[in-house]
One Martini backbone bead per residue (centre of mass of N, CA, C, O) as a GRO file, in nm:
protein
  156
    1MET     BB    1  15.381  14.764  13.484
    2ASN     BB    2  15.315  14.520  13.735
    3THR     BB    3  15.156  14.426  14.026
    4CYS     BB    4  14.995  14.189  14.230
    5ARG     BB    5  14.711  14.350  14.188
    6CYS     BB    6  14.722  14.375  13.847
    7MET     BB    7  14.706  14.077  13.746
    8LEU     BB    8  14.538  13.874  13.500
    9ASN     BB    9  14.722  13.607  13.517
   10PHE     BB   10  14.594  13.309  13.701
   11TYR     BB   11  14.645  13.098  13.986
   12ARG     BB   12  14.440  12.878  14.165
   13PHE     BB   13  14.456  12.838  14.520
   14ALA     BB   14  14.271  12.820  14.786
   15GLY     BB   15  14.182  13.113  14.710
   16ARG     BB   16  14.453  13.202  14.552
   17LYS     BB   17  14.633  13.429  14.389
   18PHE     BB   18  14.864  13.349  14.097
   19SER     BB   19  15.113  13.397  13.919
   20THR     BB   20  15.223  13.338  13.592
   21VAL     BB   21  15.439  13.352  13.349
   22SER     BB   22  15.319  13.517  13.126
   23SER     BB   23  15.236  13.756  13.336
   24ILE     BB   24  15.509  13.788  13.389
   25ASN     BB   25  15.752  14.103  13.398
   26VAL     BB   26  15.945  14.322  13.351
   27GLY     BB   27  15.918  14.492  13.692
   28ASP     BB   28  15.791  14.360  13.844
   29LYS     BB   29  15.624  14.432  14.186
   30VAL     BB   30  15.670  14.375  14.521
   31GLU     BB   31  15.547  14.431  14.851
   32MET     BB   32  15.621  14.460  15.230
   33GLN     BB   33  15.502  14.509  15.553
   34ARG     BB   34  15.653  14.533  15.872
   35ILE     BB   35  15.688  14.446  16.220
   36PHE     BB   36  15.900  14.384  16.476
   37THR     BB   37  15.884  14.182  16.800
   38GLU     BB   38  15.957  14.056  17.048
   39ALA     BB   39  15.755  13.810  17.009
   40ASP     BB   40  15.909  13.729  16.763
   41MET     BB   41  16.173  13.643  16.871
   42VAL     BB   42  16.051  13.410  17.043
   43SER     BB   43  15.964  13.251  16.779
   44PHE     BB   44  16.250  13.259  16.646
   45THR     BB   45  16.408  13.087  16.850
   46ALA     BB   46  16.235  12.829  16.838
   47LEU     BB   47  16.288  12.764  16.529
   48THR     BB   48  16.603  12.812  16.524
   49GLY     BB   49  16.829  12.878  16.794
   50ASP     BB   50  16.870  13.198  16.776
   51ASP     BB   51  17.003  13.345  17.094
   52ASN     BB   52  17.131  13.589  17.048
   53PRO     BB   53  17.209  13.885  17.202
   54ILE     BB   54  17.154  14.085  16.978
   55HIS     BB   55  16.831  13.991  17.025
   56THR     BB   56  16.787  13.953  17.354
   57ASP     BB   57  16.966  14.148  17.488
   58SER     BB   58  17.007  14.456  17.636
   59ALA     BB   59  17.218  14.473  17.768
   60TYR     BB   60  17.437  14.353  17.557
   61ALA     BB   61  17.358  14.552  17.327
   62ALA     BB   62  17.448  14.812  17.494
   63LYS     BB   63  17.715  14.749  17.427
   64SER     BB   64  17.719  14.784  17.149
   65ILE     BB   65  17.685  14.929  16.817
   66PHE     BB   66  17.383  14.955  16.874
   67LYS     BB   67  17.240  14.977  17.170
   68LYS     BB   68  17.013  14.727  17.085
   69PRO     BB   69  16.818  14.531  16.968
   70ILE     BB   70  16.799  14.335  16.693
   71VAL     BB   71  16.699  14.219  16.382
   72PRO     BB   72  16.738  13.926  16.219
   73GLY     BB   73  16.806  13.919  15.890
   74VAL     BB   74  16.649  13.652  15.850
   75ALA     BB   75  16.375  13.766  15.905
   76VAL     BB   76  16.377  13.948  15.676
   77VAL     BB   77  16.427  13.742  15.455
   78GLY     BB   78  16.131  13.608  15.510
   79LEU     BB   79  15.974  13.840  15.316
   80LEU     BB   80  16.054  13.737  15.037
   81SER     BB   81  15.954  13.450  15.076
   82GLY     BB   82  15.669  13.543  15.109
   83LEU     BB   83  15.650  13.701  14.806
   84ILE     BB   84  15.686  13.466  14.644
   85GLY     BB   85  15.533  13.267  14.747
   86GLY     BB   86  15.241  13.455  14.810
   87ARG     BB   87  15.243  13.666  14.538
   88LEU     BB   88  15.541  13.665  14.340
   89PRO     BB   89  15.424  13.419  14.201
   90GLY     BB   90  15.373  13.170  14.405
   91TYR     BB   91  15.283  12.876  14.421
   92GLY     BB   92  15.563  12.671  14.443
   93THR     BB   93  15.778  12.821  14.497
   94ILE     BB   94  16.195  12.859  14.437
   95PHE     BB   95  16.470  12.859  14.559
   96VAL     BB   96  16.818  12.873  14.380
   97SER     BB   97  16.904  13.175  14.483
   98LEU     BB   98  17.118  13.368  14.695
   99SER     BB   99  17.214  13.736  14.728
  100LEU     BB  100  17.324  13.940  15.036
  101LYS     BB  101  17.334  14.216  15.210
  102PHE     BB  102  17.425  14.403  15.495
  103LYS     BB  103  17.385  14.723  15.598
  104SER     BB  104  17.178  14.784  15.837
  105PRO     BB  105  16.973  14.801  16.081
  106LEU     BB  106  16.694  14.665  16.270
  107TYR     BB  107  16.452  14.726  16.497
  108PHE     BB  108  16.245  14.697  16.713
  109ASN     BB  109  15.936  14.868  16.590
  110GLU     BB  110  15.977  14.854  16.324
  111GLU     BB  111  15.940  14.960  15.959
  112VAL     BB  112  15.951  14.717  15.712
  113THR     BB  113  16.036  14.693  15.364
  114ALA     BB  114  15.973  14.438  15.121
  115SER     BB  115  16.139  14.402  14.787
  116ALA     BB  116  16.036  14.268  14.448
  117ILE     BB  117  16.214  14.262  14.137
  118VAL     BB  118  16.180  14.159  13.792
  119LYS     BB  119  16.512  14.105  13.598
  120SER     BB  120  16.451  13.801  13.441
  121ILE     BB  121  16.344  13.585  13.215
  122ASP     BB  122  16.243  13.224  13.179
  123LYS     BB  123  15.992  13.050  13.009
  124PRO     BB  124  16.061  12.780  12.951
  125ARG     BB  125  16.181  12.720  13.250
  126ALA     BB  126  16.086  12.900  13.506
  127VAL     BB  127  16.270  13.172  13.527
  128ILE     BB  128  16.388  13.404  13.811
  129ASP     BB  129  16.505  13.710  13.832
  130LEU     BB  130  16.551  13.901  14.136
  131SER     BB  131  16.535  14.199  14.318
  132CYS     BB  132  16.635  14.271  14.674
  133VAL     BB  133  16.489  14.487  14.915
  134ALA     BB  134  16.530  14.643  15.243
  135THR     BB  135  16.338  14.913  15.426
  136LYS     BB  136  16.411  15.218  15.601
  137SER     BB  137  16.327  15.530  15.561
  138LYS     BB  138  16.498  15.463  15.268
  139ARG     BB  139  16.685  15.277  15.402
  140GLU     BB  140  16.905  15.028  15.348
  141LEU     BB  141  16.919  14.685  15.486
  142LEU     BB  142  16.911  14.561  15.213
  143SER     BB  143  17.060  14.352  14.933
  144GLY     BB  144  16.999  14.193  14.619
  145GLU     BB  145  16.954  13.829  14.483
  146CYS     BB  146  16.713  13.600  14.272
  147GLY     BB  147  16.621  13.250  14.224
  148ILE     BB  148  16.342  13.111  14.047
  149VAL     BB  149  16.095  12.868  14.072
  150LEU     BB  150  15.853  12.718  13.877
  151PRO     BB  151  15.573  12.547  13.881
  152LYS     BB  152  15.405  12.384  13.647
  153GLU     BB  153  15.122  12.531  13.732
  154LEU     BB  154  15.246  12.816  13.598
  155CYS     BB  155  15.360  12.744  13.291
  156SER     BB  156  15.119  12.958  13.102
   0.00000   0.00000   0.00000
């Protein structure tokens, strides 16, 4: 099984390495960790217009089942996009499907680990199916699957 750090075949764009479809195998995995802060929420709100008080208002959130503001689930999903578009496979890759279940909240200033594992590869069509998970202290926050398509440059 390969990880993003040890793939031998790659395509270089703007000084960065990207996996080619021929170097990707079922079981390959990439992951990243991130801590979301309240400052990230300000940026997220400006970008998306999502000013839901469950994310932005401590007094409101205190009365909810969560007891304090939670990180938007879609912000966590953004980590998966970063993994796929930036690491495995990388440059030019696009989502064609995404199905997720949100299981548990993430609070600000907690570390989350997002990971994607290759489940199947259709090399002639450059289509890859991945299993996606985000965890906090080994507890699943979200899980699901996505389908991606590689650009022609990565189809060697």
